[in-house]
Coordinates of C-alpha atoms in Angstrom, one line a residue:
M238 CA 2.1 -66.4 -16.2
K239 CA 0.9 -65.6 -12.7
I240 CA 2.7 -65.7 -9.6
S241 CA 0.4 -67.9 -8.1
R242 CA 0.8 -70.5 -11.2
E243 CA 5.0 -70.0 -11.6
F244 CA 5.2 -71.0 -8.0
N245 CA 2.5 -74.0 -7.6
L246 CA 0.0 -72.3 -5.0
V247 CA -3.4 -73.0 -5.1
Q248 CA -4.9 -69.7 -3.4
E249 CA -6.8 -66.4 -5.2
Q250 CA -6.1 -62.8 -5.4
S251 CA -8.5 -62.5 -2.3
E252 CA -6.8 -64.7 -0.2
F253 CA -3.3 -63.4 -0.7
D254 CA -1.9 -59.7 0.8
F255 CA 0.4 -59.3 -2.6
V256 CA -0.9 -58.4 -6.0
D257 CA -1.2 -62.0 -7.5
L258 CA 0.8 -60.6 -11.0
N259 CA 1.7 -61.6 -14.5
L260 CA 5.1 -62.3 -15.0
S261 CA 4.8 -61.8 -18.4
K262 CA 4.4 -59.2 -18.8
D263 CA 3.9 -55.5 -16.9
T264 CA 0.9 -54.6 -15.3
K265 CA -0.5 -50.9 -15.1
L266 CA -0.3 -50.3 -11.4
F267 CA 1.4 -48.4 -9.5
L268 CA 2.8 -47.5 -5.9
N269 CA 0.4 -45.1 -4.4
P270 CA 1.7 -42.8 -1.2
L271 CA -0.8 -42.4 0.6
Q272 CA -1.2 -45.5 1.0
F273 CA 1.9 -46.5 2.5
T274 CA 2.5 -46.9 6.2
Q275 CA 3.0 -44.1 8.5
K276 CA 7.3 -45.9 9.0
N277 CA 7.7 -46.2 5.2
F278 CA 6.3 -43.3 3.8
K279 CA 9.1 -41.0 6.6
K280 CA 11.4 -42.9 4.6
V281 CA 10.4 -41.5 1.9
E282 CA 10.0 -38.1 3.6
K283 CA 13.4 -38.2 5.0
F284 CA 15.2 -38.9 1.3
L285 CA 13.5 -35.4 0.6
F286 CA 14.6 -34.2 3.3
R287 CA 18.0 -34.8 2.4
V288 CA 17.9 -33.8 -0.4
Y289 CA 16.7 -30.1 0.2
D290 CA 19.4 -29.8 3.1
L291 CA 21.8 -30.7 0.4
Y292 CA 19.9 -28.0 -1.8
K293 CA 20.0 -25.8 0.5
N294 CA 23.6 -25.7 2.0
N295 CA 24.5 -25.1 -2.8
R296 CA 25.8 -28.9 -3.0
R297 CA 22.6 -28.4 -5.4
D298 CA 24.0 -31.2 -7.9
E299 CA 24.9 -33.9 -5.6
A300 CA 21.0 -32.5 -4.2
I301 CA 19.5 -33.6 -8.0
E302 CA 22.0 -35.9 -8.6
L303 CA 20.1 -38.7 -5.8
F304 CA 17.4 -38.8 -8.0
Y305 CA 18.9 -40.1 -10.4
H306 CA 20.8 -42.5 -8.1
S307 CA 16.9 -44.8 -8.0
S308 CA 16.1 -46.4 -10.8
E309 CA 13.8 -49.0 -13.1
C310 CA 13.5 -52.0 -11.5
N311 CA 11.6 -54.7 -13.7
Y312 CA 11.2 -57.4 -10.5
N313 CA 8.3 -56.0 -9.6
H314 CA 6.4 -56.0 -12.8
L315 CA 4.8 -52.7 -12.0
G316 CA 3.9 -49.8 -14.6
Y317 CA 4.5 -49.1 -18.1
S318 CA 8.1 -50.2 -19.1
N319 CA 7.1 -52.9 -21.7
D320 CA 6.0 -50.0 -24.1
G321 CA 9.2 -47.9 -23.8
S322 CA 7.5 -44.8 -22.0
R323 CA 9.6 -44.9 -19.0
G324 CA 12.7 -42.3 -19.6
R325 CA 15.6 -40.7 -17.3
G326 CA 12.4 -39.0 -15.6
A327 CA 12.0 -35.5 -15.2
S328 CA 14.6 -33.0 -15.9
M329 CA 17.7 -31.6 -13.6
E330 CA 15.9 -27.7 -15.0
M331 CA 12.8 -29.4 -13.1
L332 CA 13.7 -30.3 -10.5
T333 CA 15.6 -27.6 -9.8
S334 CA 13.0 -25.3 -9.9
F335 CA 11.0 -27.3 -7.8
F336 CA 13.7 -27.0 -5.1
D337 CA 13.9 -23.4 -5.3
K338 CA 10.5 -22.6 -5.4
I339 CA 10.3 -24.4 -1.8
L340 CA 13.5 -22.5 -1.0
Q341 CA 11.8 -19.4 -1.1
E342 CA 9.4 -20.4 1.1
D343 CA 10.0 -18.5 4.7
D344 CA 7.2 -20.8 6.5
E345 CA 9.0 -24.0 7.3
D346 CA 6.1 -26.0 7.7
K347 CA 4.9 -25.0 4.3
A348 CA 8.3 -25.9 3.2
K349 CA 7.7 -29.0 4.8
L350 CA 4.4 -29.9 2.8
M351 CA 6.6 -29.6 0.0
L352 CA 9.0 -32.4 0.4
T353 CA 6.6 -34.8 -0.3
P354 CA 5.6 -37.3 -3.6
M355 CA 2.7 -35.7 -4.1
A356 CA 4.0 -32.3 -4.1
L357 CA 6.4 -33.8 -6.7
V358 CA 3.6 -35.3 -8.9
V359 CA 1.6 -31.5 -8.2
H360 CA 4.5 -29.6 -9.1
V361 CA 7.1 -31.0 -11.2
P362 CA 6.9 -32.2 -14.8
S363 CA 7.0 -35.5 -16.2
F364 CA 6.6 -36.8 -12.8
A365 CA 3.8 -38.9 -12.6
E366 CA 2.6 -42.1 -11.5
D367 CA 5.0 -44.4 -13.1
R368 CA 8.2 -42.2 -12.9
M369 CA 6.9 -42.1 -9.0
S370 CA 6.7 -45.1 -8.3
D371 CA 9.5 -46.5 -10.2
L372 CA 11.6 -44.0 -7.5
L373 CA 9.4 -44.7 -4.1
F374 CA 10.0 -49.0 -5.3
S375 CA 14.3 -47.3 -4.6
I376 CA 13.9 -45.8 -1.7
L377 CA 11.5 -48.7 -0.4
K378 CA 13.1 -51.5 -2.2
R379 CA 15.0 -53.1 1.5
E380 CA 11.3 -53.3 2.4
F381 CA 9.9 -55.1 -0.8
V382 CA 12.4 -57.5 -0.6
D383 CA 12.1 -58.4 3.3
Y384 CA 8.0 -58.8 2.3
T385 CA 8.8 -61.0 -0.7
L386 CA 11.1 -63.0 1.9
N387 CA 8.1 -63.7 4.2
Q388 CA 5.6 -64.2 1.4
A389 CA 7.7 -66.8 -0.1
K390 CA 8.4 -68.7 4.0
L391 CA 4.7 -68.2 4.7
Y392 CA 3.2 -69.7 1.7
H393 CA 6.7 -72.4 0.7
I394 CA 7.5 -70.7 -2.8
P395 CA 11.6 -71.8 -2.8
I396 CA 14.4 -69.4 -2.0
S397 CA 17.8 -68.8 -3.5
D398 CA 21.0 -70.3 -1.4
K399 CA 23.1 -67.5 -1.9
K400 CA 22.5 -63.5 -2.2
I401 CA 21.5 -61.5 -4.9
S402 CA 22.7 -57.6 -5.7
Y403 CA 18.9 -55.9 -6.2
G404 CA 20.6 -52.8 -6.8
F405 CA 20.7 -49.7 -4.8
Y406 CA 18.5 -49.2 -1.8
W407 CA 17.8 -45.4 0.2
D408 CA 19.2 -46.3 3.9
S409 CA 17.2 -43.9 5.8
D410 CA 19.8 -44.1 8.1
L411 CA 22.8 -43.3 6.7
L412 CA 20.9 -40.8 4.5
E413 CA 22.8 -42.4 1.2
W414 CA 22.2 -44.8 -1.6
K415 CA 23.2 -48.7 -0.5
E416 CA 23.1 -51.6 -2.9
L417 CA 21.2 -54.6 -1.5
F418 CA 22.3 -57.7 -1.3
N419 CA 19.4 -61.0 0.1
Y420 CA 18.2 -64.0 -1.0
C421 CA 15.7 -63.9 -3.1
I422 CA 12.9 -66.1 -5.2
F423 CA 13.5 -66.6 -8.9
D424 CA 10.8 -67.6 -12.0
S425 CA 11.2 -70.7 -13.6
N426 CA 13.5 -68.2 -16.5
D427 CA 15.9 -67.4 -13.1
F428 CA 14.7 -63.9 -13.3
P429 CA 14.1 -62.6 -9.6
V430 CA 10.5 -61.7 -8.6
I431 CA 9.5 -59.3 -6.2
L432 CA 6.4 -58.9 -4.1
T433 CA 4.0 -56.0 -4.2
P434 CA 1.0 -55.7 -1.1
K435 CA -2.3 -54.9 -3.1
G436 CA -3.2 -52.7 -0.6
I437 CA -0.7 -50.0 -1.6
V438 CA -1.2 -50.4 -5.3
C439 CA -3.6 -48.2 -7.7
K440 CA -4.7 -47.8 -11.6
S441 CA -3.7 -43.8 -11.6
Y442 CA -2.7 -41.5 -9.2
P443 CA -5.9 -39.8 -6.4
F444 CA -3.6 -37.1 -7.5
S445 CA -2.0 -35.0 -10.2
A446 CA -1.4 -31.0 -11.3
S447 CA -5.2 -31.4 -13.3
D448 CA -7.0 -32.3 -10.3
F449 CA -5.2 -29.8 -8.1
V450 CA -6.5 -27.4 -11.1
Q451 CA -9.5 -28.5 -12.0
K452 CA -10.6 -28.7 -8.1
I453 CA -9.1 -26.1 -5.8
L454 CA -7.4 -23.3 -8.5
L455 CA -9.9 -22.9 -11.4
P456 CA -12.8 -22.9 -9.1
K457 CA -11.7 -19.8 -7.0
R458 CA -10.8 -18.2 -10.2
Q459 CA -14.2 -18.4 -11.5
E460 CA -15.2 -17.0 -8.3
E461 CA -12.8 -14.0 -8.7
L462 CA -13.4 -13.5 -12.5
F463 CA -17.1 -13.0 -11.6
R464 CA -16.4 -10.8 -8.6
Q465 CA -14.6 -8.4 -11.4
G466 CA -17.5 -8.2 -13.1
I467 CA -15.9 -11.5 -15.6
G468 CA -18.9 -14.2 -17.1
K469 CA -21.7 -14.8 -18.8
F470 CA -25.6 -14.3 -19.2
N471 CA -27.9 -16.7 -19.2
S472 CA -31.3 -17.2 -21.6
K473 CA -32.7 -15.6 -19.4
G474 CA -30.1 -12.6 -19.5
Q475 CA -29.1 -12.7 -16.4
S476 CA -25.1 -12.3 -14.9
V477 CA -24.1 -16.1 -14.3
K478 CA -20.6 -17.5 -13.5
L479 CA -17.9 -18.8 -16.1
S480 CA -18.3 -22.9 -16.6
L481 CA -14.7 -24.2 -15.3
K482 CA -13.7 -25.1 -18.9
E483 CA -14.5 -21.0 -20.1
V484 CA -12.5 -20.3 -17.4
Y485 CA -9.2 -23.2 -18.0
E486 CA -9.6 -21.7 -22.1
I487 CA -8.6 -18.3 -20.9
E488 CA -7.1 -18.8 -17.8
I489 CA -4.7 -21.8 -19.1
T490 CA -4.8 -22.4 -23.1
K491 CA -4.7 -19.0 -24.4
A492 CA -2.6 -17.4 -21.2
Y493 CA 0.2 -20.4 -22.0
S494 CA 0.4 -20.9 -25.3
N495 CA 3.8 -20.9 -25.4
Q496 CA 4.4 -23.1 -22.5
K497 CA 4.8 -26.8 -22.8
S498 CA 3.6 -27.6 -19.4
K499 CA 1.0 -25.2 -19.2
L500 CA -0.6 -26.6 -16.1
K501 CA 2.4 -26.9 -13.8
K502 CA 3.6 -23.9 -14.8
Y503 CA 0.1 -22.4 -13.7
I504 CA -0.2 -24.3 -11.4
E505 CA 3.3 -22.5 -10.1
D506 CA 2.2 -18.8 -10.5
Q507 CA -1.1 -18.8 -8.8
E508 CA 0.2 -20.5 -5.5
L509 CA 1.7 -17.3 -5.5
N510 CA -1.6 -15.8 -4.7
Q511 CA -3.5 -18.9 -3.6
P512 CA -0.6 -20.0 -0.7
T513 CA -2.7 -22.7 0.9
A514 CA -4.2 -23.7 -2.2
Y515 CA -2.0 -26.5 -2.1
E516 CA -2.7 -27.5 1.5
L517 CA -6.0 -27.6 1.3
Y518 CA -5.5 -30.0 -1.8
I519 CA -3.5 -32.7 0.1
D520 CA -5.8 -32.9 3.4
E521 CA -8.7 -33.2 1.1
Q522 CA -6.8 -36.2 -0.9
K523 CA -6.2 -37.7 2.6
S524 CA -9.1 -38.1 3.5
K525 CA -10.2 -39.8 0.9
T526 CA -7.4 -42.5 0.9
S527 CA -9.5 -45.3 2.5
Y528 CA -11.8 -45.5 -0.8
R529 CA -9.3 -46.3 -3.0
T530 CA -8.0 -49.8 -2.8
I531 CA -8.4 -51.8 -5.9
S532 CA -11.4 -54.9 -5.2
D533 CA -9.5 -58.4 -5.7
E534 CA -11.4 -59.1 -8.4
E535 CA -10.6 -56.2 -10.4
L536 CA -6.9 -56.9 -9.6
S537 CA -7.7 -60.0 -11.2
D538 CA -9.4 -58.0 -14.3
L539 CA -5.8 -55.8 -14.9
T540 CA -3.7 -58.9 -14.1
D541 CA -5.6 -61.0 -16.5
Q542 CA -5.1 -59.1 -19.5
V543 CA -2.3 -60.1 -22.0

């Protein structure tokens, strides 16, 4: 049952600011940090800066543990939780490797560039849409609850008389996780519901390790290999570049055959030779953000699917 039907709302998806989600299942939509307001994006960055500061001051276990304080929340009905694909997220070893890499960066501005949700998704194995979306939701849980209560007042959805515990959110002033108590809206099964603005969701991230490799790293290597005389001959006997597929086979499939996370290991190695590659990639992604809002028709189709 959709939110609109659950709360007897006559409007359609196009008239709502929130996603009219199906409360009987989770919809495969994710929070896209590139579409956050600057204020909320800064709150996420403050979380990552705090992790980095602790890590830099040899409080490494404490730093990495901050990631595990966040957890999946079914109140927003987003993600993959119904098919059991969620887990505890990236391992301690994976996150440690990521922050070790940042510590080695001499340029403070470049280090800060890595302290973003996009960088985690691109560089840390197992950190993709679902786990990142969970983390973002936990960090900004207070904002989502406030948004829900404001929408409830706007549409005259009944609000509870008593406050409930929503679990933990990130207090960006105190720089710590705190338990959130607030009023809520309940569905007919007495289960709390949290609404999500439709302007910040996506079906998949416009940034990923694979996308970074295909759009930035491989084309650069394709050019370098050709300059080194590594190419092929076309039907006319002319020397031409290898295809990106052929470069991928040489550079990644064969060279990293024993690696579990081939792409992210390749990225780690290549960035030593292409230090500005990631910055170029993210600038490119930010410039395209305005084209990524999901239409109301598509949202309706997604939330109709059972």
